[in-house]
Every structure is written in structure tokens, then in C-alpha cells.
PDB file of C-alpha atoms and ligand atoms in Angstrom:
ATOM      1  CA  UNK R  10     249.524  23.454 -64.599  1.00 76.00           C
ATOM      2  CA  UNK R  11     251.372  25.857 -66.688  1.00 78.00           C
ATOM      3  CA  UNK R  12     252.387  28.777 -64.701  1.00 79.00           C
ATOM      4  CA  UNK R  13     251.863  31.605 -67.482  1.00 93.00           C
ATOM      5  CA  UNK R  14     248.614  30.123 -68.491  1.00 97.00           C
ATOM      6  CA  UNK R  15     245.528  32.043 -67.853  1.00 98.00           C
ATOM      7  CA  UNK R  16     242.972  29.140 -67.684  1.00 98.00           C
ATOM      8  CA  UNK R  17     245.402  27.309 -65.480  1.00 98.00           C
ATOM      9  CA  UNK R  18     245.488  30.368 -63.097  1.00 97.00           C
ATOM     10  CA  UNK R  19     241.801  30.976 -63.292  1.00 98.00           C
ATOM     11  CA  UNK R  20     241.147  26.933 -62.272  1.00 97.00           C
ATOM     12  CA  UNK R  21     243.767  27.334 -59.438  1.00 96.00           C
ATOM     13  CA  UNK R  22     241.824  30.460 -58.159  1.00 95.00           C
ATOM     14  CA  UNK R  23     244.591  32.695 -58.704  1.00 96.00           C
ATOM     15  CA  UNK R  24     243.018  34.898 -60.999  1.00 96.00           C
ATOM     16  CA  UNK R  25     239.443  35.651 -60.328  1.00 97.00           C
ATOM     17  CA  UNK R  26     236.674  34.852 -62.727  1.00 98.00           C
ATOM     18  CA  UNK R  27     232.875  34.116 -62.473  1.00 98.00           C
ATOM     19  CA  UNK R  28     232.617  30.361 -62.162  1.00 98.00           C
ATOM     20  CA  UNK R  29     229.068  28.942 -63.114  1.00 98.00           C
ATOM     21  CA  UNK R  30     230.090  25.279 -62.555  1.00 98.00           C
ATOM     22  CA  UNK R  31     233.209  23.087 -61.219  1.00 98.00           C
ATOM     23  CA  UNK R  32     234.096  19.397 -60.674  1.00 98.00           C
ATOM     24  CA  UNK R  33     237.196  17.508 -60.386  1.00 98.00           C
ATOM     25  CA  UNK R  34     237.738  17.648 -64.238  1.00 98.00           C
ATOM     26  CA  UNK R  35     236.779  20.968 -65.405  1.00 98.00           C
ATOM     27  CA  UNK R  36     235.541  24.459 -64.764  1.00 98.00           C
ATOM     28  CA  UNK R  37     232.793  26.528 -66.507  1.00 98.00           C
ATOM     29  CA  UNK R  38     233.260  30.238 -66.445  1.00 98.00           C
ATOM     30  CA  UNK R  39     231.606  33.325 -68.052  1.00 98.00           C
ATOM     31  CA  UNK R  40     233.444  34.482 -70.837  1.00 98.00           C
ATOM     32  CA  UNK R  41     234.757  38.232 -70.236  1.00 98.00           C
ATOM     33  CA  UNK R  42     233.624  39.365 -73.819  1.00 98.00           C
ATOM     34  CA  UNK R  43     230.371  37.543 -74.097  1.00 98.00           C
ATOM     35  CA  UNK R  44     229.066  37.064 -77.800  1.00 97.00           C
ATOM     36  CA  UNK R  45     225.806  35.890 -76.563  1.00 98.00           C
ATOM     37  CA  UNK R  46     223.215  36.162 -73.656  1.00 98.00           C
ATOM     38  CA  UNK R  47     224.752  32.783 -72.224  1.00 98.00           C
ATOM     39  CA  UNK R  48     228.627  32.664 -73.293  1.00 98.00           C
ATOM     40  CA  UNK R  49     230.440  30.105 -71.107  1.00 98.00           C
ATOM     41  CA  UNK R  50     233.747  28.543 -71.213  1.00 98.00           C
ATOM     42  CA  UNK R  51     234.190  24.758 -70.649  1.00 98.00           C
ATOM     43  CA  UNK R  52     237.790  24.519 -69.418  1.00 98.00           C
ATOM     44  CA  UNK R  53     239.487  21.200 -68.247  1.00 98.00           C
ATOM     45  CA  UNK R  54     241.742  21.760 -65.239  1.00 98.00           C
ATOM     46  CA  UNK R  55     244.519  19.896 -66.943  1.00 98.00           C
ATOM     47  CA  UNK R  56     246.848  21.978 -68.993  1.00 98.00           C
ATOM     48  CA  UNK R  57     246.215  20.826 -72.568  1.00 98.00           C
ATOM     49  CA  UNK R  58     247.341  23.355 -75.231  1.00 98.00           C
ATOM     50  CA  UNK R  59     244.763  22.782 -77.956  1.00 98.00           C
ATOM     51  CA  UNK R  60     242.294  20.211 -79.461  1.00 98.00           C
ATOM     52  CA  UNK R  61     245.309  18.824 -81.684  1.00 98.00           C
ATOM     53  CA  UNK R  62     246.997  17.696 -78.089  1.00 98.00           C
ATOM     54  CA  UNK R  63     244.342  15.241 -77.100  1.00 98.00           C
ATOM     55  CA  UNK R  64     244.775  11.855 -77.091  1.00 98.00           C
ATOM     56  CA  UNK R  65     242.778   8.457 -76.367  1.00 98.00           C
ATOM     57  CA  UNK R  66     243.133   9.165 -72.686  1.00 98.00           C
ATOM     58  CA  UNK R  67     241.005  12.119 -72.896  1.00 98.00           C
ATOM     59  CA  UNK R  68     237.984  10.538 -74.680  1.00 98.00           C
ATOM     60  CA  UNK R  69     236.451  10.207 -71.147  1.00 98.00           C
ATOM     61  CA  UNK R  70     237.039  13.978 -70.406  1.00 98.00           C
ATOM     62  CA  UNK R  71     235.986  15.557 -73.657  1.00 98.00           C
ATOM     63  CA  UNK R  72     232.536  13.378 -73.345  1.00 98.00           C
ATOM     64  CA  UNK R  73     232.208  14.669 -69.987  1.00 98.00           C
ATOM     65  CA  UNK R  74     232.732  18.185 -71.205  1.00 98.00           C
ATOM     66  CA  UNK R  75     229.937  17.703 -73.683  1.00 98.00           C
ATOM     67  CA  UNK R  76     227.294  16.187 -71.201  1.00 98.00           C
ATOM     68  CA  UNK R  77     227.969  19.000 -68.886  1.00 98.00           C
ATOM     69  CA  UNK R  78     227.623  21.354 -71.688  1.00 98.00           C
ATOM     70  CA  UNK R  79     224.275  19.886 -72.591  1.00 98.00           C
ATOM     71  CA  UNK R  80     222.974  19.756 -68.794  1.00 98.00           C
ATOM     72  CA  UNK R  81     224.075  23.598 -68.575  1.00 98.00           C
ATOM     73  CA  UNK R  82     221.807  24.426 -71.647  1.00 98.00           C
ATOM     74  CA  UNK R  83     218.656  22.403 -70.023  1.00 98.00           C
ATOM     75  CA  UNK R  84     219.177  23.856 -66.935  1.00 98.00           C
ATOM     76  CA  UNK R  85     219.425  27.381 -68.281  1.00 98.00           C
ATOM     77  CA  UNK R  86     216.359  26.770 -70.648  1.00 98.00           C
ATOM     78  CA  UNK R  87     217.757  26.857 -74.347  1.00 98.00           C
ATOM     79  CA  UNK R  88     218.487  23.427 -74.824  1.00 98.00           C
ATOM     80  CA  UNK R  89     215.537  22.630 -76.796  1.00 98.00           C
ATOM     81  CA  UNK R  90     215.598  26.066 -78.774  1.00 98.00           C
ATOM     82  CA  UNK R  91     219.407  25.359 -79.599  1.00 98.00           C
ATOM     83  CA  UNK R  92     222.554  26.438 -78.889  1.00 98.00           C
ATOM     84  CA  UNK R  93     226.255  25.860 -79.984  1.00 98.00           C
ATOM     85  CA  UNK R  94     229.406  24.402 -78.833  1.00 98.00           C
ATOM     86  CA  UNK R  95     232.742  25.844 -80.256  1.00 98.00           C
ATOM     87  CA  UNK R  96     236.417  25.008 -79.916  1.00 98.00           C
ATOM     88  CA  UNK R  97     238.813  27.131 -81.853  1.00 98.00           C
ATOM     89  CA  UNK R  98     242.065  25.659 -82.715  1.00 98.00           C
ATOM     90  CA  UNK R  99     245.321  27.459 -83.487  1.00 98.00           C
ATOM     91  CA  UNK R 100     245.430  30.969 -85.097  1.00 98.00           C
ATOM     92  CA  UNK R 101     243.310  30.814 -88.163  1.00 97.00           C
ATOM     93  CA  UNK R 102     240.814  29.141 -86.103  1.00 98.00           C
ATOM     94  CA  UNK R 103     240.539  32.053 -83.946  1.00 97.00           C
ATOM     95  CA  UNK R 104     241.979  30.644 -80.725  1.00 98.00           C
ATOM     96  CA  UNK R 105     243.596  33.378 -78.404  1.00 98.00           C
ATOM     97  CA  UNK R 106     244.192  31.221 -75.147  1.00 98.00           C
ATOM     98  CA  UNK R 107     246.502  28.092 -75.631  1.00 98.00           C
ATOM     99  CA  UNK R 108     244.377  25.867 -73.098  1.00 98.00           C
ATOM    100  CA  UNK R 109     241.750  23.828 -74.558  1.00 98.00           C
ATOM    101  CA  UNK R 110     238.439  25.168 -73.923  1.00 98.00           C
ATOM    102  CA  UNK R 111     234.969  24.967 -75.639  1.00 98.00           C
ATOM    103  CA  UNK R 112     232.630  27.945 -76.042  1.00 98.00           C
ATOM    104  CA  UNK R 113     228.794  27.339 -75.043  1.00 98.00           C
ATOM    105  CA  UNK R 114     226.779  30.071 -76.914  1.00 98.00           C
ATOM    106  CA  UNK R 115     222.892  30.302 -76.051  1.00 98.00           C
ATOM    107  CA  UNK R 116     219.827  32.421 -75.712  1.00 97.00           C
ATOM    108  CA  UNK R 117     219.947  34.031 -79.224  1.00 97.00           C
ATOM    109  CA  UNK R 118     219.585  32.975 -82.866  1.00 97.00           C
ATOM    110  CA  UNK R 119     223.055  32.024 -83.814  1.00 97.00           C
ATOM    111  CA  UNK R 120     224.136  32.698 -87.514  1.00 96.00           C
ATOM    112  CA  UNK R 121     225.766  30.204 -89.940  1.00 97.00           C
ATOM    113  CA  UNK R 122     228.546  30.317 -91.472  1.00 95.00           C
ATOM    114  CA  UNK R 123     230.494  32.040 -88.319  1.00 91.00           C
ATOM    115  CA  UNK R 124     232.974  34.518 -89.330  1.00 81.00           C
TER     116      UNK R 124
HETATM  117  P1  AMP K  11     239.596  31.446 -78.028  1.00 66.43           P
HETATM  118  O1  AMP K  11     239.421  32.866 -78.875  1.00 66.43           O
HETATM  119  O2  AMP K  11     238.576  30.418 -78.423  1.00 66.43           O
HETATM  120  O3  AMP K  11     240.866  31.020 -77.450  1.00 66.43           O
HETATM  121  O4  AMP K  11     238.836  32.007 -76.607  1.00 66.43           O
HETATM  122  C1  AMP K  11     239.324  32.743 -75.342  1.00 66.43           C
HETATM  123  C2  AMP K  11     238.187  33.229 -74.755  1.00 66.43           C
HETATM  124  O5  AMP K  11     238.754  33.598 -73.445  1.00 66.43           O
HETATM  125  C3  AMP K  11     237.727  34.460 -75.442  1.00 66.43           C
HETATM  126  O6  AMP K  11     236.480  34.572 -75.880  1.00 66.43           O
HETATM  127  C4  AMP K  11     237.960  35.720 -74.404  1.00 66.43           C
HETATM  128  O7  AMP K  11     236.810  36.695 -74.372  1.00 66.43           O
HETATM  129  C5  AMP K  11     237.939  34.605 -73.164  1.00 66.43           C
HETATM  130  N1  AMP K  11     238.629  35.423 -72.249  1.00 66.43           N
HETATM  131  C6  AMP K  11     239.948  35.869 -71.948  1.00 66.43           C
HETATM  132  N2  AMP K  11     240.299  36.333 -70.861  1.00 66.43           N
HETATM  133  C7  AMP K  11     239.333  36.270 -70.064  1.00 66.43           C
HETATM  134  C8  AMP K  11     239.152  36.125 -68.603  1.00 66.43           C
HETATM  135  N3  AMP K  11     240.091  36.910 -67.633  1.00 66.43           N
HETATM  136  N4  AMP K  11     238.180  35.670 -68.014  1.00 66.43           N
HETATM  137  C9  AMP K  11     237.145  35.180 -68.714  1.00 66.43           C
HETATM  138  N5  AMP K  11     237.119  34.821 -69.985  1.00 66.43           N
HETATM  139  C10 AMP K  11     238.426  35.178 -70.792  1.00 66.43           C
HETATM  140 ZN1   ZN K  12     246.709  25.907 -68.905  1.00 66.43          ZN
END
């Protein structure tokens, strides 16, 4: 846990958030500034700053996150129509919270390329 990290504080229950799903390895919360009808953030409980900090020890964790994302997409009914999983890395990638997370965007037609 990083004491000045927003997502560590949310995972610890110290800052309120709307939690959609949680287990021993991750939390899934609603984004406070949604960019689609469904905009969830999949956040590992462990404080990993960026995708560049992942190691082979995290392979199971990342696989688990993607499986949870797919399960949620099916449960919410937009798996077949389509959705997007996004990871923003560092400033030019658009990262604003330095705790690894994946955006799950669904329930609208998404444009490509992204901005
Ligand atoms: P990124 O820009 O990829 O680092 O994503 C960070 C995301 O966190 C943004 O989409 C923000 O809208 C979202 N966010 C920031 N603060 C909160 C919060 N307190 N609760 C939920 N989502 C947040
Ligand atoms: Zn953190």
C-alpha cells in the first residue's frame, strides 16, 4: 500500500467509491468521470505504479483481471456487441493515477483511433 495513492485508499475503504466487484486480488469500481454508459476501472489491490512495473510474477494477476473484465462484459450484456479494455501508461499515454488500472468501456459504439 502506498499511503498517498488514491486507488490504494479506495481499495482499503478509506475513500468512498462505487464498487462493482471485488475479490482478494482486485477491485472493480465505477469511474467518477464516465466516458461510456459502462466505464469501470479494474484495479489490483497491490500498488503497482504502471504497466512498466509488471513482472512475470504478475502474469496470473493480469490474466485474472482480463478474465474478470470479460465476465463483467457478459453479465452486463455487451460482450457480444463489443467493448474496450484500456491501459494508459505514463503521461503521453494519458495516465493520471499512478496505480495500475484497466478501463472497461462498454454499451456504446467506440471510435477508433482514440484521441
Ligand atoms: P487514467 O487517466 O488512465 O490514469 O485513469 C484514471 C481514472 O480514474 C480516470 O478515468 C478518472 O476519471 C478516474 N478517477 C479519478 N478519481 C476517481 C475517484 N475518486 N473514483 C473513481 N474514479 C476516479
Ligand atoms: Zn496504489
